[in-house]
Coordinates of C-alpha atoms in Angstrom, one line a residue:
X45 CA -227.6 101.3 -39.5
X46 CA -230.6 99.9 -40.5
X47 CA -233.8 99.2 -41.9
X48 CA -237.2 99.2 -40.7
X49 CA -239.7 96.6 -40.0
X50 CA -243.5 96.4 -39.6
X51 CA -243.8 99.2 -42.1
X52 CA -242.1 101.6 -39.8
X53 CA -238.6 103.3 -39.7
X54 CA -236.1 102.3 -37.2
X55 CA -233.1 104.4 -36.9
X56 CA -229.2 105.0 -37.1
X57 CA -226.3 103.0 -37.8
X58 CA -222.6 102.9 -38.3
X59 CA -220.8 103.8 -35.6
X60 CA -218.2 102.6 -34.0
X61 CA -221.3 101.9 -32.5
X62 CA -224.9 101.9 -32.8
X63 CA -227.2 102.7 -29.8
X64 CA -230.9 102.2 -29.1
X65 CA -233.1 105.2 -29.5
X66 CA -236.6 106.2 -28.9
X67 CA -239.7 104.6 -30.2
X68 CA -240.7 105.0 -33.9
X69 CA -237.4 106.7 -34.7
X70 CA -236.0 106.4 -38.3
X71 CA -232.9 104.6 -39.0
X72 CA -229.8 106.8 -39.8
X73 CA -226.6 104.9 -40.2
X74 CA -223.2 105.1 -39.3
X75 CA -223.1 106.1 -36.0
X76 CA -221.7 103.4 -33.7
X77 CA -218.7 102.3 -33.0
X78 CA -218.9 105.1 -33.3
X79 CA -222.1 102.7 -32.8
X80 CA -220.8 102.6 -33.9
X81 CA -223.5 102.5 -33.4
X82 CA -224.8 104.5 -35.8
X83 CA -229.1 105.3 -41.4
X84 CA -232.3 107.1 -41.9
X85 CA -234.6 104.3 -42.4
X86 CA -238.0 105.6 -43.7
X87 CA -239.3 102.9 -45.7
X88 CA -240.0 99.3 -45.4
X89 CA -237.5 97.2 -47.5
X90 CA -238.7 95.3 -50.5
X91 CA -239.0 91.5 -50.0
X92 CA -235.6 89.9 -50.3
X93 CA -234.3 86.2 -50.7
X94 CA -233.3 84.6 -47.3
X95 CA -229.8 85.6 -46.3
X96 CA -227.1 82.9 -46.8
X97 CA -225.8 83.3 -43.2
X98 CA -228.0 82.9 -40.1
X99 CA -228.9 86.2 -38.5
X100 CA -227.1 85.0 -35.2
X101 CA -223.7 84.8 -37.0
X102 CA -224.2 88.2 -38.6
X103 CA -225.3 89.7 -35.1
X104 CA -222.1 88.3 -33.7
X105 CA -220.1 89.7 -36.7
X106 CA -221.7 93.2 -36.0
X107 CA -221.0 93.1 -32.3
X108 CA -217.3 92.2 -33.0
X109 CA -216.8 94.8 -35.6
X110 CA -218.4 97.6 -33.7
X111 CA -216.7 96.5 -30.5
X112 CA -213.3 96.5 -32.2
X113 CA -213.8 100.0 -33.7
X114 CA -212.5 101.7 -30.6
X115 CA -209.2 99.7 -30.7
X116 CA -208.9 100.6 -34.6
X117 CA -209.4 104.2 -33.6
X118 CA -206.6 104.1 -31.1
X119 CA -204.3 102.3 -33.5
X120 CA -205.2 104.8 -36.3
X121 CA -204.5 107.8 -34.1
X122 CA -200.9 106.4 -33.5
X123 CA -199.9 107.2 -37.0
X124 CA -202.5 110.0 -38.1
X125 CA -204.2 113.1 -36.7
X126 CA -207.6 112.5 -35.4
X127 CA -209.2 114.4 -38.2
X128 CA -207.4 112.3 -40.7
X129 CA -208.6 109.1 -39.1
X130 CA -212.2 110.2 -39.2
X131 CA -211.9 111.4 -43.0
X132 CA -210.3 108.0 -43.9
X133 CA -213.0 106.2 -42.0
X134 CA -215.8 108.0 -43.7
X135 CA -214.1 107.8 -47.1
X136 CA -213.8 104.0 -46.9
X137 CA -217.3 103.6 -45.5
X138 CA -218.9 105.7 -48.0
X139 CA -217.0 103.6 -50.9
X140 CA -218.5 100.5 -49.4
X141 CA -222.1 102.1 -49.4
X142 CA -221.4 103.4 -53.0
X143 CA -220.7 99.8 -54.2
X144 CA -223.8 98.4 -52.3
X145 CA -226.0 101.1 -54.0
X146 CA -224.5 100.5 -57.4
X147 CA -225.1 96.6 -56.9
X148 CA -228.8 97.3 -55.8
X149 CA -229.3 100.1 -58.5
X150 CA -230.3 102.5 -55.8
X151 CA -230.1 106.2 -56.5
X152 CA -229.2 109.0 -54.1
X153 CA -232.2 111.0 -52.7
X154 CA -233.4 114.1 -54.6
X155 CA -234.5 117.4 -53.1
X156 CA -232.5 120.2 -51.6
X157 CA -234.6 120.0 -48.5
X158 CA -233.8 116.4 -48.0
X159 CA -230.1 117.0 -48.5
X160 CA -230.1 119.9 -46.0
X161 CA -231.6 117.6 -43.4
X162 CA -229.2 114.9 -44.2
X163 CA -226.3 117.4 -43.8
X164 CA -227.4 118.1 -40.2
X165 CA -227.8 114.3 -39.5
X166 CA -224.3 113.6 -41.1
X167 CA -222.9 116.1 -38.6
X168 CA -224.3 114.9 -35.6
X169 CA -224.4 111.2 -36.3
X170 CA -221.1 110.7 -38.1
X171 CA -218.7 113.8 -38.5
X172 CA -218.8 115.1 -35.0
X173 CA -219.0 111.9 -32.8
X174 CA -216.4 110.2 -35.0
X175 CA -214.1 113.0 -34.6
X176 CA -214.6 113.5 -30.8
X177 CA -214.0 109.8 -30.3
X178 CA -210.8 109.9 -32.4
X179 CA -209.5 113.0 -30.2
X180 CA -210.7 111.4 -27.0
X181 CA -208.4 108.3 -27.7
X182 CA -205.3 110.5 -27.8
X183 CA -205.6 110.8 -24.0
X184 CA -207.9 107.9 -22.8
X185 CA -207.8 104.2 -23.1
X186 CA -210.1 102.5 -25.9
X187 CA -211.8 100.6 -23.0
X188 CA -213.2 103.8 -21.5
X189 CA -214.2 105.3 -24.9
X190 CA -216.1 102.0 -25.8
X191 CA -217.9 102.3 -22.2
X192 CA -218.7 105.9 -22.8
X193 CA -220.2 105.1 -26.0
X194 CA -222.7 102.9 -24.1
X195 CA -224.1 105.9 -22.4
X196 CA -225.8 107.0 -25.6
X197 CA -229.2 105.3 -24.7
X198 CA -229.1 107.3 -21.5
X199 CA -228.6 110.6 -23.2
X200 CA -231.2 109.6 -25.6
X201 CA -233.9 109.0 -23.0
X202 CA -233.2 112.3 -21.2
X203 CA -233.3 114.1 -24.5
X204 CA -236.3 112.5 -25.8
X205 CA -238.4 113.4 -22.7
X206 CA -237.6 117.0 -23.5
X207 CA -237.9 117.0 -27.1
X208 CA -240.4 114.3 -28.0
X209 CA -243.7 115.0 -26.4
X210 CA -245.0 111.5 -27.1
X211 CA -242.1 109.9 -25.4
X212 CA -243.3 110.0 -21.9
X213 CA -241.2 108.9 -18.9
X214 CA -242.0 106.0 -16.6
X215 CA -240.7 105.3 -13.1
X216 CA -238.6 102.3 -14.6
X217 CA -237.1 104.3 -17.3
X218 CA -236.1 107.2 -14.9
X219 CA -234.7 104.6 -12.5
X220 CA -232.8 103.2 -15.4
X221 CA -231.4 106.8 -16.3
X222 CA -230.2 107.3 -12.7
X223 CA -228.7 103.9 -12.5
X224 CA -227.0 104.4 -15.7
X225 CA -225.4 107.5 -14.7
X226 CA -224.3 106.0 -11.4
X227 CA -222.5 103.4 -13.5
X228 CA -220.7 106.2 -15.3
X229 CA -219.6 107.6 -12.1
X230 CA -218.4 104.1 -11.0
X231 CA -216.4 103.7 -14.3
X232 CA -214.8 107.1 -13.8
X233 CA -213.8 106.6 -10.1
X234 CA -216.0 109.5 -8.7
X235 CA -215.0 108.4 -5.0
X236 CA -211.3 108.8 -5.8
X237 CA -211.9 112.4 -7.2
X238 CA -211.6 110.9 -10.7
X239 CA -207.8 110.5 -10.0
X240 CA -205.7 109.7 -13.0
X241 CA -208.5 110.6 -15.4
X242 CA -208.0 112.8 -18.4
X243 CA -211.0 115.1 -18.0
X244 CA -210.8 116.5 -21.5
X245 CA -210.5 113.2 -23.2
X246 CA -213.4 111.6 -21.1
X247 CA -215.6 114.8 -21.9
X248 CA -215.1 114.4 -25.5
X249 CA -216.0 110.7 -25.5
X250 CA -219.2 111.5 -23.5
X251 CA -220.0 114.4 -25.9
X252 CA -219.7 112.0 -28.7
X253 CA -222.1 109.8 -27.1
X254 CA -224.5 112.7 -26.6
X255 CA -224.3 113.6 -30.3
X256 CA -225.9 110.5 -31.5
X257 CA -229.4 110.9 -29.7
X258 CA -229.4 114.6 -30.9
X259 CA -229.0 113.4 -34.4
X260 CA -231.7 110.6 -33.9
X261 CA -234.2 113.3 -32.7
X262 CA -233.4 115.7 -35.6
X263 CA -233.8 112.8 -38.1
X264 CA -237.1 111.7 -36.4
X265 CA -238.6 115.1 -36.7
X266 CA -237.4 115.9 -40.3
X267 CA -236.8 112.8 -42.4
X268 CA -239.4 110.1 -41.3
X269 CA -241.7 109.5 -44.2
X270 CA -239.5 111.0 -46.8
X271 CA -240.2 107.8 -49.0
X272 CA -236.6 107.1 -49.6
X273 CA -234.9 103.8 -48.9
X274 CA -232.5 103.3 -45.9
X275 CA -229.5 102.5 -48.1
X276 CA -230.1 105.6 -50.3
X277 CA -230.3 107.9 -47.3
X278 CA -227.3 106.4 -45.5
X279 CA -225.2 106.6 -48.5
X280 CA -226.1 110.3 -49.0
X281 CA -225.5 110.9 -45.4
X282 CA -221.9 109.3 -45.4
X283 CA -221.1 111.2 -48.4
X284 CA -222.1 114.4 -46.7
X285 CA -220.1 113.7 -43.7
X286 CA -217.1 112.7 -45.8
X287 CA -217.3 116.2 -47.5
X288 CA -217.7 117.9 -44.2
X289 CA -214.5 116.2 -43.0
X290 CA -212.7 116.9 -46.4
X291 CA -213.3 120.7 -45.6
X292 CA -212.3 120.8 -42.1
X293 CA -209.3 118.5 -42.0
X294 CA -207.0 120.6 -44.1
X295 CA -207.8 123.5 -41.8
X296 CA -206.6 121.8 -38.7
X297 CA -203.9 119.2 -39.9
X298 CA -201.2 119.1 -42.6
X299 CA -200.8 116.4 -45.1
X300 CA -198.8 113.3 -43.6
X301 CA -195.2 113.2 -44.7
X302 CA -195.3 109.3 -44.7
X303 CA -198.0 106.6 -44.4
X304 CA -197.6 104.4 -41.3
X305 CA -198.8 100.9 -42.6
X306 CA -200.4 99.6 -39.5
X307 CA -202.3 102.7 -38.6
X308 CA -203.3 103.0 -42.3
X309 CA -204.7 99.4 -42.3
X310 CA -206.6 100.3 -39.0
X311 CA -208.2 103.2 -40.7
X312 CA -209.2 101.3 -43.8
X313 CA -210.7 98.6 -41.7
X314 CA -212.5 101.1 -39.4
X315 CA -214.1 102.7 -42.5
X316 CA -214.8 99.6 -44.7
X317 CA -215.8 97.3 -41.9
X318 CA -216.8 99.3 -38.9
X319 CA -218.7 102.0 -40.9
X320 CA -219.6 100.7 -44.3
X321 CA -220.0 96.9 -44.1
X322 CA -221.5 97.2 -40.6
X323 CA -224.2 99.4 -41.7
X324 CA -225.2 96.9 -44.4
X325 CA -225.2 94.1 -41.7
X326 CA -227.3 96.0 -39.4
X327 CA -229.6 97.0 -42.2
X328 CA -230.3 93.4 -43.0
X329 CA -230.6 92.3 -39.2
X330 CA -233.3 95.1 -38.6
X331 CA -235.2 93.9 -41.8
X332 CA -235.1 90.3 -40.8
X333 CA -235.4 90.2 -37.1
X334 CA -236.6 93.6 -36.1
X335 CA -235.1 96.6 -34.4
X336 CA -235.8 95.2 -31.0
X337 CA -233.5 92.2 -31.4
X338 CA -231.0 94.1 -33.5
X339 CA -230.5 96.7 -31.1
X340 CA -229.3 94.4 -28.5
X341 CA -225.8 94.6 -30.2
X342 CA -225.4 97.8 -28.2
X343 CA -224.8 95.7 -25.0
X344 CA -222.2 93.7 -26.4
X345 CA -220.0 96.6 -27.8
X346 CA -218.5 97.8 -24.7
X347 CA -217.7 94.2 -23.4
X348 CA -215.9 93.5 -26.6
X349 CA -214.1 97.0 -26.6
X350 CA -212.9 96.4 -23.2
X351 CA -211.5 92.8 -24.0
X352 CA -210.0 94.1 -27.1
X353 CA -208.2 97.0 -25.4
X354 CA -206.9 94.9 -22.5
X355 CA -205.8 91.8 -24.7
X356 CA -204.6 93.6 -27.7
X357 CA -203.4 96.9 -26.6
X358 CA -202.4 95.9 -23.0
X359 CA -204.6 98.7 -21.4
X360 CA -205.0 98.5 -17.7
X361 CA -208.2 97.4 -16.1
X362 CA -209.4 97.9 -12.6
X363 CA -212.5 96.6 -11.0
X364 CA -214.6 99.8 -11.3
X365 CA -214.4 99.5 -15.0
X366 CA -216.3 96.2 -15.7
X367 CA -218.4 96.9 -12.7
X368 CA -219.3 100.3 -13.8
X369 CA -219.8 99.3 -17.4
X370 CA -222.4 96.4 -16.1
X371 CA -224.2 99.2 -14.3
X372 CA -224.4 101.4 -17.3
X373 CA -225.7 98.7 -19.4
X374 CA -228.4 97.7 -16.9
X375 CA -229.4 101.3 -16.7
X376 CA -229.6 101.6 -20.4
X377 CA -231.6 98.4 -20.8
X378 CA -234.2 99.9 -18.4
X379 CA -234.5 103.2 -20.4
X380 CA -235.4 101.1 -23.3
X381 CA -238.5 99.4 -21.8
X382 CA -241.9 100.6 -22.0
X383 CA -245.3 99.9 -20.4
X384 CA -245.9 96.1 -20.3
X385 CA -242.0 95.5 -19.9
X386 CA -241.6 95.5 -23.7
X387 CA -238.4 97.1 -25.1
X388 CA -238.6 100.0 -27.3
X389 CA -237.8 100.2 -30.9
X390 CA -234.4 101.4 -31.6
X391 CA -234.4 104.5 -33.6
X392 CA -229.3 104.2 -34.0
X393 CA -224.0 103.5 -32.5
X394 CA -218.7 103.9 -32.4

């Protein structure tokens, strides 16, 4: 979600889930968990007083919020259609950002061109991946969705090598890409012929993770240097994503005849905490400790998502899931390294 440091933009947020992205990318929020990620950061933040809470506590809170987002999606879809869950998530997330903007006296960006680019960012960083994750969890466990989300850095590196000429591959990063996708095959049980796996649901979760880096690359090419603050751009982006879902949802779903309380509370928490509040936390973290440290939240999300799915929802867990997830994360970490073994700046994550 996020804010830049060193006078350069970082990249997206909100999501269930955030994810690391290519160097020098802008921060476009509301991506994850969903990262999450994952905000279009294009301007260094103004000096601000020291936060009341230590950054490590806020980092832990962000990890928990985005990690639990997949569980909240699963609970939400028990009572509402996937598009309704996504619309509610975006609506409550936008309300949180609106309050934050009013508190800081921030205004929405101006210019039809900027709004046009933000509409595309809203589609690929919010509306599309959030909806895909919600639909995927109709047929796959939240643990698998959380692990699929962790493949976003792998997709990002593969796409950036094609779309961003300055993002040159190294042997270490290419090796990370191969290791990461080997981890995906391990999670999915490829040696068993993907037995018992819902192909459509898994494909939607992987496509959701692919959507984030597509959005990141688009933002990097179109919105870097626009002069607007992260909070302003993120608020506008979430607003546009909400409008997109408000248009689409009635076309594919009918209004609920009753409102199931627990799923409704899950949707509210998913939006207010996992999308809105998480974006604000990530923004502050990137501003305080830098994108390299802040992006490390990506590696905690699948661990928390798996633990939450097993402990709270009673989802089954075989040895291949944690082993494969560890391989995916190792590969993702390698794809974020640069010459001199320094990790790249994040650009976003559900």
